[in-house]
Coordinates of C-alpha atoms in Angstrom, one line a residue:
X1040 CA 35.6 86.1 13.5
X1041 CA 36.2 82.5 13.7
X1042 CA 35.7 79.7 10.5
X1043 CA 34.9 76.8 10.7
X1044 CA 35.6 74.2 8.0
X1045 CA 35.3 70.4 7.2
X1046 CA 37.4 68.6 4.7
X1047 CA 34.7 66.2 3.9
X1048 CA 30.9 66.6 4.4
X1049 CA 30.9 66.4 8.1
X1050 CA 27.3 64.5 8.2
X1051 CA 29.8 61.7 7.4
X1052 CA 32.4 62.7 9.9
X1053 CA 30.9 64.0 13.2
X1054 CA 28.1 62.5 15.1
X1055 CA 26.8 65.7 16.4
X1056 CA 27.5 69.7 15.6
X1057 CA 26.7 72.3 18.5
X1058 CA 27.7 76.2 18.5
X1059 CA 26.7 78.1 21.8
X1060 CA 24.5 80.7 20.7
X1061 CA 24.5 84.4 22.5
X1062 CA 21.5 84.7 24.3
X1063 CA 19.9 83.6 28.3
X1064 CA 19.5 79.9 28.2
X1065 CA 16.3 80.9 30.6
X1066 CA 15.2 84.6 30.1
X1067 CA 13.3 85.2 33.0
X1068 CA 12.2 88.8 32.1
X1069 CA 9.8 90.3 33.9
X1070 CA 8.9 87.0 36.1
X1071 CA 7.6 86.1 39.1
X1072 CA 7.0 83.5 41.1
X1073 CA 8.9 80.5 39.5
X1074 CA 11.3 78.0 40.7
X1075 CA 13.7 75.9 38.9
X1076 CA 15.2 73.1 40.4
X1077 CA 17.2 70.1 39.7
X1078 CA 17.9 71.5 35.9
X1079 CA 21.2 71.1 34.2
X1080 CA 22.2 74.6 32.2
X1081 CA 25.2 74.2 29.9
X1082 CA 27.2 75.7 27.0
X1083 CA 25.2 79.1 26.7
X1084 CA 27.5 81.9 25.1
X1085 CA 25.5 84.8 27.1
X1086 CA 24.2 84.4 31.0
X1087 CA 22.2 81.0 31.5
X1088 CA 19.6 82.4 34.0
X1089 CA 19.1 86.0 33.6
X1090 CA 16.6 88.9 32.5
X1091 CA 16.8 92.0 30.6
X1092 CA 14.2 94.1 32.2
X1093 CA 12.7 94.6 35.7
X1094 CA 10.5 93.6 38.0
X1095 CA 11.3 90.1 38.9
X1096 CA 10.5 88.7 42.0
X1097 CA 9.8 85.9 44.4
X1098 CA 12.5 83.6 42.2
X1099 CA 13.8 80.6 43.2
X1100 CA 16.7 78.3 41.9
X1101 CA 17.6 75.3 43.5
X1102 CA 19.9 72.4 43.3
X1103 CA 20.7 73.8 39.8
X1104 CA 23.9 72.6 37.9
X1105 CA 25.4 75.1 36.0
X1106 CA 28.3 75.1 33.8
X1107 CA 30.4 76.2 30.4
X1108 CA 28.9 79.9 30.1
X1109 CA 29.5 82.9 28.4
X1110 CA 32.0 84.1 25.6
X1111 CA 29.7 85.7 23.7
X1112 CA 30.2 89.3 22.1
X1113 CA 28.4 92.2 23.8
X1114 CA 27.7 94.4 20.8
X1115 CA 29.6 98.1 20.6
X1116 CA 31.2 97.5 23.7
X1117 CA 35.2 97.7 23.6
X1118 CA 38.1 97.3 26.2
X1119 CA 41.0 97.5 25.9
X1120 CA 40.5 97.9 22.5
X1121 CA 38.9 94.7 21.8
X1122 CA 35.0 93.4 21.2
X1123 CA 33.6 92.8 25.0
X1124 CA 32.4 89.7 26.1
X1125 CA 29.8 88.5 29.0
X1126 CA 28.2 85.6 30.2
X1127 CA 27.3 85.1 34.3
X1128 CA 26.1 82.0 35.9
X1129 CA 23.4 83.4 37.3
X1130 CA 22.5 87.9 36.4
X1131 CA 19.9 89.5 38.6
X1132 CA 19.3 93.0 36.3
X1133 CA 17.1 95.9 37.1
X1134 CA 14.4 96.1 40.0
X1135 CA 14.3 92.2 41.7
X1136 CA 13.3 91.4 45.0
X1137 CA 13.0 87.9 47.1
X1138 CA 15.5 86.0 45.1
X1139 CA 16.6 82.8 46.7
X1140 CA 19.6 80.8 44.9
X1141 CA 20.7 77.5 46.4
X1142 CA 22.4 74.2 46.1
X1143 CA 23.8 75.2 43.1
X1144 CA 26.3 74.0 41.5
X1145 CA 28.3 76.2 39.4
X1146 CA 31.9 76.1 37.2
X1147 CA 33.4 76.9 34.1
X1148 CA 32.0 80.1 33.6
X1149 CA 33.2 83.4 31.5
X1150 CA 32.4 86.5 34.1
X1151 CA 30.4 85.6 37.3
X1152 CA 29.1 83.2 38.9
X1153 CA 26.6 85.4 40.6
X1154 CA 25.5 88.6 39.8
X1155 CA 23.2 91.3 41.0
X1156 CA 23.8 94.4 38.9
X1157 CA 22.0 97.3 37.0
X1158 CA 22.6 100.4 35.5
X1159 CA 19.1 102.1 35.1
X1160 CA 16.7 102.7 37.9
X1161 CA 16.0 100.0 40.2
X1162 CA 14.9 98.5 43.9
X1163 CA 17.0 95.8 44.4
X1164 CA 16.9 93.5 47.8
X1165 CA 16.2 90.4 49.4
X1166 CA 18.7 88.3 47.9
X1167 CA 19.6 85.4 49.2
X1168 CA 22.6 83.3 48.0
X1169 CA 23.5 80.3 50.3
X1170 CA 24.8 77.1 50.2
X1171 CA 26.6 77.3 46.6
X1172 CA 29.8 75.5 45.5
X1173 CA 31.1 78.1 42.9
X1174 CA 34.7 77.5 40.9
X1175 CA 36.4 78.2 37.7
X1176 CA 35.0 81.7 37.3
X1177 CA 35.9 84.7 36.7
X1178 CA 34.7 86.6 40.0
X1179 CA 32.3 84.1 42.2
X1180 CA 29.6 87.3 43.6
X1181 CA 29.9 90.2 41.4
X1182 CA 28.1 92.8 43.0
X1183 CA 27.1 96.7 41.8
X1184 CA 24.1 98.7 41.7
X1185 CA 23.5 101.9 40.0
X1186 CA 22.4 105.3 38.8
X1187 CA 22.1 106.8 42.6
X1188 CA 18.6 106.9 42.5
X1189 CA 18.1 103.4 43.0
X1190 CA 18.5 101.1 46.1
X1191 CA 20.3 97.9 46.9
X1192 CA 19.6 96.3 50.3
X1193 CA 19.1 93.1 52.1
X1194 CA 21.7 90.9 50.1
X1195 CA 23.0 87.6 51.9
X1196 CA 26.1 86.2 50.3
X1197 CA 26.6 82.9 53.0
X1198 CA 27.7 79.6 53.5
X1199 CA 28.9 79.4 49.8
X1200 CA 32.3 77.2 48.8
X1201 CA 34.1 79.1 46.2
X1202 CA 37.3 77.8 44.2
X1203 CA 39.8 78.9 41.7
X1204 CA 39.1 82.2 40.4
X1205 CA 40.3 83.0 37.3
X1206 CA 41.5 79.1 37.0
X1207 CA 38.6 78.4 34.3
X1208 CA 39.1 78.2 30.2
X1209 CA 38.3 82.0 29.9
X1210 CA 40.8 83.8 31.9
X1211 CA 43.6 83.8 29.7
X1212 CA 41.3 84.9 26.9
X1213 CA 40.1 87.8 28.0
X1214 CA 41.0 91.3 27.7
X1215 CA 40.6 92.4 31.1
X1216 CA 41.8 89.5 33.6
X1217 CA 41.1 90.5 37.1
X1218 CA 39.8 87.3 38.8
X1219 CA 38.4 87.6 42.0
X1220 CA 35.9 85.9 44.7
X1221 CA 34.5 89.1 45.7
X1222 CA 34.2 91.6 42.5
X1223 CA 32.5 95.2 44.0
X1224 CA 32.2 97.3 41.1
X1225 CA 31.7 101.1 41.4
X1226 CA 28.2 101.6 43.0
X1227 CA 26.9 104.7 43.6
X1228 CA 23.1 103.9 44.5
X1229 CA 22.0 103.8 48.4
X1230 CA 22.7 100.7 49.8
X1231 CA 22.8 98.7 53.3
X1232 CA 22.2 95.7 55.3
X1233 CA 24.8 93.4 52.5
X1234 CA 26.2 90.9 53.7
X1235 CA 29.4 88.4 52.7
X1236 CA 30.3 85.7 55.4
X1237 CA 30.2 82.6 56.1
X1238 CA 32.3 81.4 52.9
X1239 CA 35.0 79.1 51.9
X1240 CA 37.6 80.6 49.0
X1241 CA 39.9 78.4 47.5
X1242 CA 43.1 79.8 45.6
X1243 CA 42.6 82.8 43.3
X1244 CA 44.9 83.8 40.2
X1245 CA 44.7 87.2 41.1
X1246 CA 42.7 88.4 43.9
X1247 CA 40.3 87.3 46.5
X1248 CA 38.7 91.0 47.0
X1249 CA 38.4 93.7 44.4
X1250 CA 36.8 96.8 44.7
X1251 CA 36.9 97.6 40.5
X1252 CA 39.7 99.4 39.8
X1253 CA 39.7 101.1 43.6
X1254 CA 36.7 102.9 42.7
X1255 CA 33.9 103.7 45.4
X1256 CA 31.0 101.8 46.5
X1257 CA 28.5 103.4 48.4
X1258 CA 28.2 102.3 51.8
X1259 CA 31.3 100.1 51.9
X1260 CA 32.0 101.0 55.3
X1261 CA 28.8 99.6 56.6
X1262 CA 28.7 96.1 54.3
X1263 CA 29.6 92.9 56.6
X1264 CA 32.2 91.1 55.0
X1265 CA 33.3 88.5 58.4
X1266 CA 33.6 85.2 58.8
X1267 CA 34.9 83.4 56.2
X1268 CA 37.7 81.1 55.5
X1269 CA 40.5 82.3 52.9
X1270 CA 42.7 79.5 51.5
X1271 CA 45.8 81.4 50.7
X1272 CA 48.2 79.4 48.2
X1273 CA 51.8 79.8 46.2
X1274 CA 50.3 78.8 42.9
X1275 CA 48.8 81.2 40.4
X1276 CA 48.2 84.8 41.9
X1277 CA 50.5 86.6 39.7
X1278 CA 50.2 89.7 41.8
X1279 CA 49.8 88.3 45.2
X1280 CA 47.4 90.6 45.8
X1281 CA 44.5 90.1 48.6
X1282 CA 42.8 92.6 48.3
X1283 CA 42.3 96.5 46.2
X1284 CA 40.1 98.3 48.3
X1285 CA 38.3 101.5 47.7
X1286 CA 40.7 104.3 47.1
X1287 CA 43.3 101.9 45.4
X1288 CA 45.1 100.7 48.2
X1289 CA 46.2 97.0 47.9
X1290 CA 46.7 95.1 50.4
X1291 CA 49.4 91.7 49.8
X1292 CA 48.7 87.9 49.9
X1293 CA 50.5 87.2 53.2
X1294 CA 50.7 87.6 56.8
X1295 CA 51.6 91.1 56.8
X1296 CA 49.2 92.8 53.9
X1297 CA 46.2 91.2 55.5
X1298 CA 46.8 92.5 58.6
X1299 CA 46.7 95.5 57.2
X1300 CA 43.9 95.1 55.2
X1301 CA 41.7 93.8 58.5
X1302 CA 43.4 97.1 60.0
X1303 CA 42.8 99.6 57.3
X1304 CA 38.8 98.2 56.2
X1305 CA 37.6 96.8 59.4
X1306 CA 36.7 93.2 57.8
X1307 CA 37.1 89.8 57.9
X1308 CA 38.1 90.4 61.7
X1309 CA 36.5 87.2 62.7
X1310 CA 37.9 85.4 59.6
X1311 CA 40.2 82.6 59.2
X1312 CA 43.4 83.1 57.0
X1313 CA 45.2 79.6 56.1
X1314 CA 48.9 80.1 53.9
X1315 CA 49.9 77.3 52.4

């Protein structure tokens, strides 16, 4: 718990009070057809758009600034042995479809950036997330889907600038630190036609690819991940990793371990790698 005192009456001392509380700044539950654009979302401790029950569809956000979100508690959730926190940029839960997210600006966030993810039953697909400038998350496009009942297709992850994950004010605060721009947690639902490419990373403090833990994700060998441009640095990566791929292999931040990462997954073949 955290306390909060003033040693005077602080209507005397401080201009202004604000606590983020836990909950969506926009809870678009259950929604259709809306578009947000141009708004400013900020200091939220859960996600600041996001819904807790499907169907949404035909969604739109646009030219959206986005910033200072999450830290708040999920209730009776551990790891680790301490209280779990959340908050994405953007959550896409339960059945969604014809999602568009653009121009948007996002940073400074607890978990993700982006998110489409479920546990219970869903049809998930046409997503479309494009032309983004993501930094100081957590993971930039956290992607799952489950129970294996439920279906995840047609998701465009392109054209998006992300930068310095895990390089934000939550990392060192949390009880599972595993920054990354690509997190692919297990997913056991049919998927296909997903695609990652045509993206800019910047510098990670951990990885740039993480399949959770090296756990599976259905249909990995068939998901496009090409294209993009990996800016490779010294600086923060404590574990130099690249990439943990499904099965737990891990593949090194250099020359060598991304060769055989391209050699051992079959992607990025048509990717840049720059080492600074």
């Amino acid at each position: 718990s955290v306390k909060i005192y003033s040693a005077e009456n602080p209507a005397l001392i401080y201009k202004d009070i604000e606590c983020a509380l836990t909950r969506y700044i926009i809870d678009e539950t259950k929604c259709s057809y809306v578009g947000y654009d141009g708004l400013c979302l900020k200091y939220g401790a859960g996600d600041a758009i996001s819904n807790s029950a499907g169907p949404i569809h035909h969604i739109t956000v646009r030219n959206c600034d986005i910033c200072h979100i999450g830290g708040g508690f999920t209730a009776g959730v551990y790891e680790n042995g301490l209280p779990a926190r959340f908050g994405n940029g953007i959550q896409i839960w339960g059945s969604a479809n014809d999602i568009v997210i653009e121009h948007c600006k996002i940073w400074e966030v607890y978990d993700a950036a982006i998110s489409p993810q479920c546990t219970v039953e869903n049809r998930t697909y046409n997503i479309y997330i494009r032309n983004n400038r993501l930094s100081g998350f957590e993971y930039g496009l956290e992607l799952w889907n489950r129970p294996e009942s439920s279906a995840l297709h047609d998701v465009y992850f392109e054209h998006n600038v992300l930068e310095g994950a895990g390089m934000c004010w939550a990392h060192s605060q949390r009880p599972n630190p595993r920054a990354a721009f690509f997190e692919l947690h297990y997913t056991n639902s049919e998927t296909n036609n997903i695609f990652i490419r045509y993206n800019v990373c910047r510098e990670s403090a951990q990885y740039f690819i993480n399949v959770l833990n090296g756990a599976s994700f259905n249909g990995i060998e068939d998901m496009v991940i090409n294209n993009n441009v990996y800016y490779i640095g010294n600086g923060g990566g404590e574990s130099r990793i690249f990439a943990i791929w499904a099965g737990g292999k891990k593949f090194t931040a250099d020359a060598v371990g991304v060769g055989g990462y391209i050699a051992a997954t079959g992607k990025d073949t048509d990717s840049r790698f720059v080492f600074k």
